[in-house]
Amino acid sequence: MPTTTAAQKRAHAKVEYDSFLSQCPSRQLLDRISDKWVALILAALGSEGPQRYSELSRRLAGVSQKMLTQTLRSLERDGLLTRTVTPTVPVTVTYELTDLGLSLQRVMWAVKLWAEAHMDEVLVNRKQYDNRL
Amino acid sequence: MPTTTAAQKRAHAKVEYDSFLSQCPSRQLLDRISDKWVALILAALGSEGPQRYSELSRRLAGVSQKMLTQTLRSLERDGLLTRTVTPTVPVTVTYELTDLGLSLQRVMWAVKLWAEAHMDEVLVNRKQYDNRL
DNA sequence: CGGGATCCGCACGGATACTG
DNA sequence: CAGTATCCGTGCGGATCCCG
């Protein structure tokens, strides 16, 4: 970076205007679960138990391996899942939810249930809104 | 690569590898709540009742008016909140959660509680993970 | 006051190639 | 098999100006 410009200003602005919100735990948690693959990984591991890398990549069809690896790493870092390497040949890697990860998965499950119960209602609302333009 | 490029290939790929997941209601709902301002607006309107545009923009300090307006519009479109214009001078606009919006807010509240209960545990896990590099 | 319209940077995520 | 490294397009979101 040659000339220190926008990044600094934003970083500076953030601490002044966002001070009380950035301290809020719900804010930090949002950044975690708002990643669209997080909820999917949680759901996959929560409903089907421990799984290997290749199983997950097949289950979450459409995810690039970059995103899958990146998301798994951050979840491991947060202690929501464990990564176990078995030195077979070729190597076998298994991912499994921790107790902490399981507790979050249960909360997210309620959100999933809400979606299944109300999503069609939302869809109807959208059509109505779009038609009265 | 001048002719027929990436957008097409991706659009094509999407329908074949993502077919069953895109049908899943939880997937569509994710796109809604994964917007970081959605949860904040829900929380603000849920805990403090109906509020004006300027009140919301102050409460969610740091949000640009573009994002605030855009998010409010999409929530109104989905029937999660109502937008009421009172022809005073200058004009007064009030936003209020619908019953549907309230029901989602209650589910999101559980997520917020989880965050407040476990976020420090997550923070400890992160430090441990970072230290053993 | 409560927006709409426009311009634009950059960071997020996809695609590809290579490795132990 | 389970990644790492790299390049690169684009779309999200911030900044700015203007309007009823």
PDB file of N, CA, C and O (backbone and C1' of nucleotides) in Angstrom, chain B residues 10 35 37 62 64-67 70 91, chain D residues 9-17 20:
ATOM      1  N   ARG B  10     -21.238 -19.860 -14.678  1.00  0.00           N
ATOM      2  CA  ARG B  10     -21.660 -19.959 -13.290  1.00  0.00           C
ATOM      3  C   ARG B  10     -23.157 -20.184 -13.171  1.00  0.00           C
ATOM      4  O   ARG B  10     -23.615 -20.985 -12.377  1.00  0.00           O
ATOM      5  N   ASP B  35     -27.656 -10.831   6.214  1.00  0.00           N
ATOM      6  CA  ASP B  35     -27.364  -9.407   6.100  1.00  0.00           C
ATOM      7  C   ASP B  35     -27.192  -8.875   7.514  1.00  0.00           C
ATOM      8  O   ASP B  35     -28.079  -8.996   8.353  1.00  0.00           O
ATOM      9  N   TRP B  37     -27.270  -6.063   8.918  1.00  0.00           N
ATOM     10  CA  TRP B  37     -28.133  -5.005   9.447  1.00  0.00           C
ATOM     11  C   TRP B  37     -29.516  -5.521   9.797  1.00  0.00           C
ATOM     12  O   TRP B  37     -30.231  -4.913  10.596  1.00  0.00           O
ATOM     13  N   GLY B  62     -23.202   3.822  12.346  1.00  0.00           N
ATOM     14  CA  GLY B  62     -22.242   3.228  11.450  1.00  0.00           C
ATOM     15  C   GLY B  62     -22.860   2.753  10.155  1.00  0.00           C
ATOM     16  O   GLY B  62     -22.163   2.522   9.179  1.00  0.00           O
ATOM     17  N   SER B  64     -24.697   3.177   6.684  1.00  0.00           N
ATOM     18  CA  SER B  64     -24.920   4.250   5.718  1.00  0.00           C
ATOM     19  C   SER B  64     -26.411   4.314   5.409  1.00  0.00           C
ATOM     20  O   SER B  64     -27.117   3.328   5.558  1.00  0.00           O
ATOM     21  N   GLN B  65     -26.883   5.493   4.991  1.00  0.00           N
ATOM     22  CA  GLN B  65     -28.320   5.592   4.749  1.00  0.00           C
ATOM     23  C   GLN B  65     -28.722   4.745   3.557  1.00  0.00           C
ATOM     24  O   GLN B  65     -29.857   4.301   3.452  1.00  0.00           O
ATOM     25  N   LYS B  66     -27.788   4.490   2.679  1.00  0.00           N
ATOM     26  CA  LYS B  66     -28.084   3.600   1.558  1.00  0.00           C
ATOM     27  C   LYS B  66     -28.420   2.202   2.059  1.00  0.00           C
ATOM     28  O   LYS B  66     -29.435   1.620   1.683  1.00  0.00           O
ATOM     29  N   MET B  67     -27.564   1.669   2.912  1.00  0.00           N
ATOM     30  CA  MET B  67     -27.777   0.324   3.446  1.00  0.00           C
ATOM     31  C   MET B  67     -29.015   0.264   4.324  1.00  0.00           C
ATOM     32  O   MET B  67     -29.772  -0.704   4.279  1.00  0.00           O
ATOM     33  N   GLN B  70     -32.068   0.470   2.033  1.00  0.00           N
ATOM     34  CA  GLN B  70     -32.123  -0.754   1.248  1.00  0.00           C
ATOM     35  C   GLN B  70     -32.611  -1.935   2.085  1.00  0.00           C
ATOM     36  O   GLN B  70     -33.455  -2.730   1.644  1.00  0.00           O
ATOM     37  N   VAL B  91     -41.980  15.544   6.387  1.00  0.00           N
ATOM     38  CA  VAL B  91     -42.631  14.243   6.461  1.00  0.00           C
ATOM     39  C   VAL B  91     -42.049  13.370   7.594  1.00  0.00           C
ATOM     40  O   VAL B  91     -40.862  13.467   7.902  1.00  0.00           O
TER      41      VAL B  91
ATOM     42  P    DG D   9      -9.968 -10.258 -14.744  1.00  0.00           P
ATOM     43  O5'  DG D   9     -11.565 -10.290 -14.688  1.00  0.00           O
ATOM     44  C5'  DG D   9     -12.244 -11.526 -14.830  1.00  0.00           C
ATOM     45  C4'  DG D   9     -13.476 -11.570 -13.937  1.00  0.00           C
ATOM     46  C3'  DG D   9     -14.452 -10.407 -14.079  1.00  0.00           C
ATOM     47  O3'  DG D   9     -15.771 -10.948 -14.091  1.00  0.00           O
ATOM     48  C1'  DG D   9     -13.749 -10.568 -11.820  1.00  0.00           C
ATOM     49  P    DT D  10     -17.015 -10.030 -14.470  1.00  0.00           P
ATOM     50  O5'  DT D  10     -17.669  -9.701 -13.058  1.00  0.00           O
ATOM     51  C5'  DT D  10     -17.835 -10.734 -12.078  1.00  0.00           C
ATOM     52  C4'  DT D  10     -18.457 -10.116 -10.829  1.00  0.00           C
ATOM     53  C3'  DT D  10     -19.272  -8.832 -11.083  1.00  0.00           C
ATOM     54  O3'  DT D  10     -20.324  -8.711 -10.149  1.00  0.00           O
ATOM     55  C1'  DT D  10     -17.582  -8.364  -9.581  1.00  0.00           C
ATOM     56  P    DG D  11     -21.803  -9.341 -10.430  1.00  0.00           P
ATOM     57  O5'  DG D  11     -22.370  -9.443  -8.949  1.00  0.00           O
ATOM     58  C5'  DG D  11     -21.562  -9.986  -7.901  1.00  0.00           C
ATOM     59  C4'  DG D  11     -21.570  -9.090  -6.669  1.00  0.00           C
ATOM     60  C3'  DG D  11     -22.753  -8.129  -6.550  1.00  0.00           C
ATOM     61  O3'  DG D  11     -22.963  -7.880  -5.180  1.00  0.00           O
ATOM     62  C1'  DG D  11     -20.822  -6.883  -6.586  1.00  0.00           C
ATOM     63  P    DC D  12     -24.351  -7.995  -4.483  1.00  0.00           P
ATOM     64  O5'  DC D  12     -24.043  -7.691  -2.949  1.00  0.00           O
ATOM     65  C5'  DC D  12     -22.903  -8.277  -2.323  1.00  0.00           C
ATOM     66  C4'  DC D  12     -22.134  -7.238  -1.542  1.00  0.00           C
ATOM     67  C3'  DC D  12     -23.015  -6.270  -0.750  1.00  0.00           C
ATOM     68  O3'  DC D  12     -22.587  -6.287   0.593  1.00  0.00           O
ATOM     69  C1'  DC D  12     -21.397  -5.071  -2.009  1.00  0.00           C
ATOM     70  P    DG D  13     -23.579  -5.661   1.737  1.00  0.00           P
ATOM     71  O5'  DG D  13     -22.897  -4.260   2.063  1.00  0.00           O
ATOM     72  C5'  DG D  13     -21.505  -4.199   2.334  1.00  0.00           C
ATOM     73  C4'  DG D  13     -20.977  -2.809   2.052  1.00  0.00           C
ATOM     74  C3'  DG D  13     -21.806  -1.666   2.681  1.00  0.00           C
ATOM     75  O3'  DG D  13     -20.915  -0.792   3.333  1.00  0.00           O
ATOM     76  C1'  DG D  13     -21.371  -1.208   0.435  1.00  0.00           C
ATOM     77  P    DG D  14     -21.416   0.211   4.477  1.00  0.00           P
ATOM     78  O5'  DG D  14     -20.497   1.491   4.207  1.00  0.00           O
ATOM     79  C5'  DG D  14     -19.088   1.334   4.040  1.00  0.00           C
ATOM     80  C4'  DG D  14     -18.524   2.517   3.285  1.00  0.00           C
ATOM     81  C3'  DG D  14     -18.990   3.881   3.782  1.00  0.00           C
ATOM     82  O3'  DG D  14     -17.883   4.778   3.814  1.00  0.00           O
ATOM     83  C1'  DG D  14     -19.507   3.656   1.486  1.00  0.00           C
ATOM     84  P    DA D  15     -18.076   6.239   4.461  1.00  0.00           P
ATOM     85  O5'  DA D  15     -18.107   7.164   3.171  1.00  0.00           O
ATOM     86  C5'  DA D  15     -17.156   6.953   2.133  1.00  0.00           C
ATOM     87  C4'  DA D  15     -17.298   8.032   1.066  1.00  0.00           C
ATOM     88  C3'  DA D  15     -17.807   9.377   1.587  1.00  0.00           C
ATOM     89  O3'  DA D  15     -17.080  10.429   0.959  1.00  0.00           O
ATOM     90  C1'  DA D  15     -19.293   8.550  -0.074  1.00  0.00           C
ATOM     91  P    DT D  16     -17.361  11.958   1.415  1.00  0.00           P
ATOM     92  O5'  DT D  16     -18.266  12.504   0.222  1.00  0.00           O
ATOM     93  C5'  DT D  16     -17.946  12.147  -1.123  1.00  0.00           C
ATOM     94  C4'  DT D  16     -19.059  12.599  -2.063  1.00  0.00           C
ATOM     95  C3'  DT D  16     -19.729  13.927  -1.674  1.00  0.00           C
ATOM     96  O3'  DT D  16     -19.584  14.852  -2.743  1.00  0.00           O
ATOM     97  C1'  DT D  16     -21.335  12.280  -2.250  1.00  0.00           C
ATOM     98  P    DC D  17     -20.074  16.413  -2.526  1.00  0.00           P
ATOM     99  O5'  DC D  17     -21.419  16.460  -3.385  1.00  0.00           O
ATOM    100  C5'  DC D  17     -21.423  15.938  -4.722  1.00  0.00           C
ATOM    101  C4'  DC D  17     -22.837  15.883  -5.268  1.00  0.00           C
ATOM    102  C3'  DC D  17     -23.696  17.123  -4.965  1.00  0.00           C
ATOM    103  O3'  DC D  17     -24.302  17.602  -6.157  1.00  0.00           O
ATOM    104  C1'  DC D  17     -24.838  15.146  -4.340  1.00  0.00           C
ATOM    105  P    DG D  20     -38.148  17.449  -6.959  1.00  0.00           P
ATOM    106  O5'  DG D  20     -39.358  16.565  -6.398  1.00  0.00           O
ATOM    107  C5'  DG D  20     -39.127  15.476  -5.534  1.00  0.00           C
ATOM    108  C4'  DG D  20     -40.201  15.368  -4.429  1.00  0.00           C
ATOM    109  C3'  DG D  20     -41.283  16.447  -4.438  1.00  0.00           C
ATOM    110  O3'  DG D  20     -42.444  15.889  -3.828  1.00  0.00           O
ATOM    111  C1'  DG D  20     -39.943  16.730  -2.507  1.00  0.00           C
TER     112       DG D  20
END
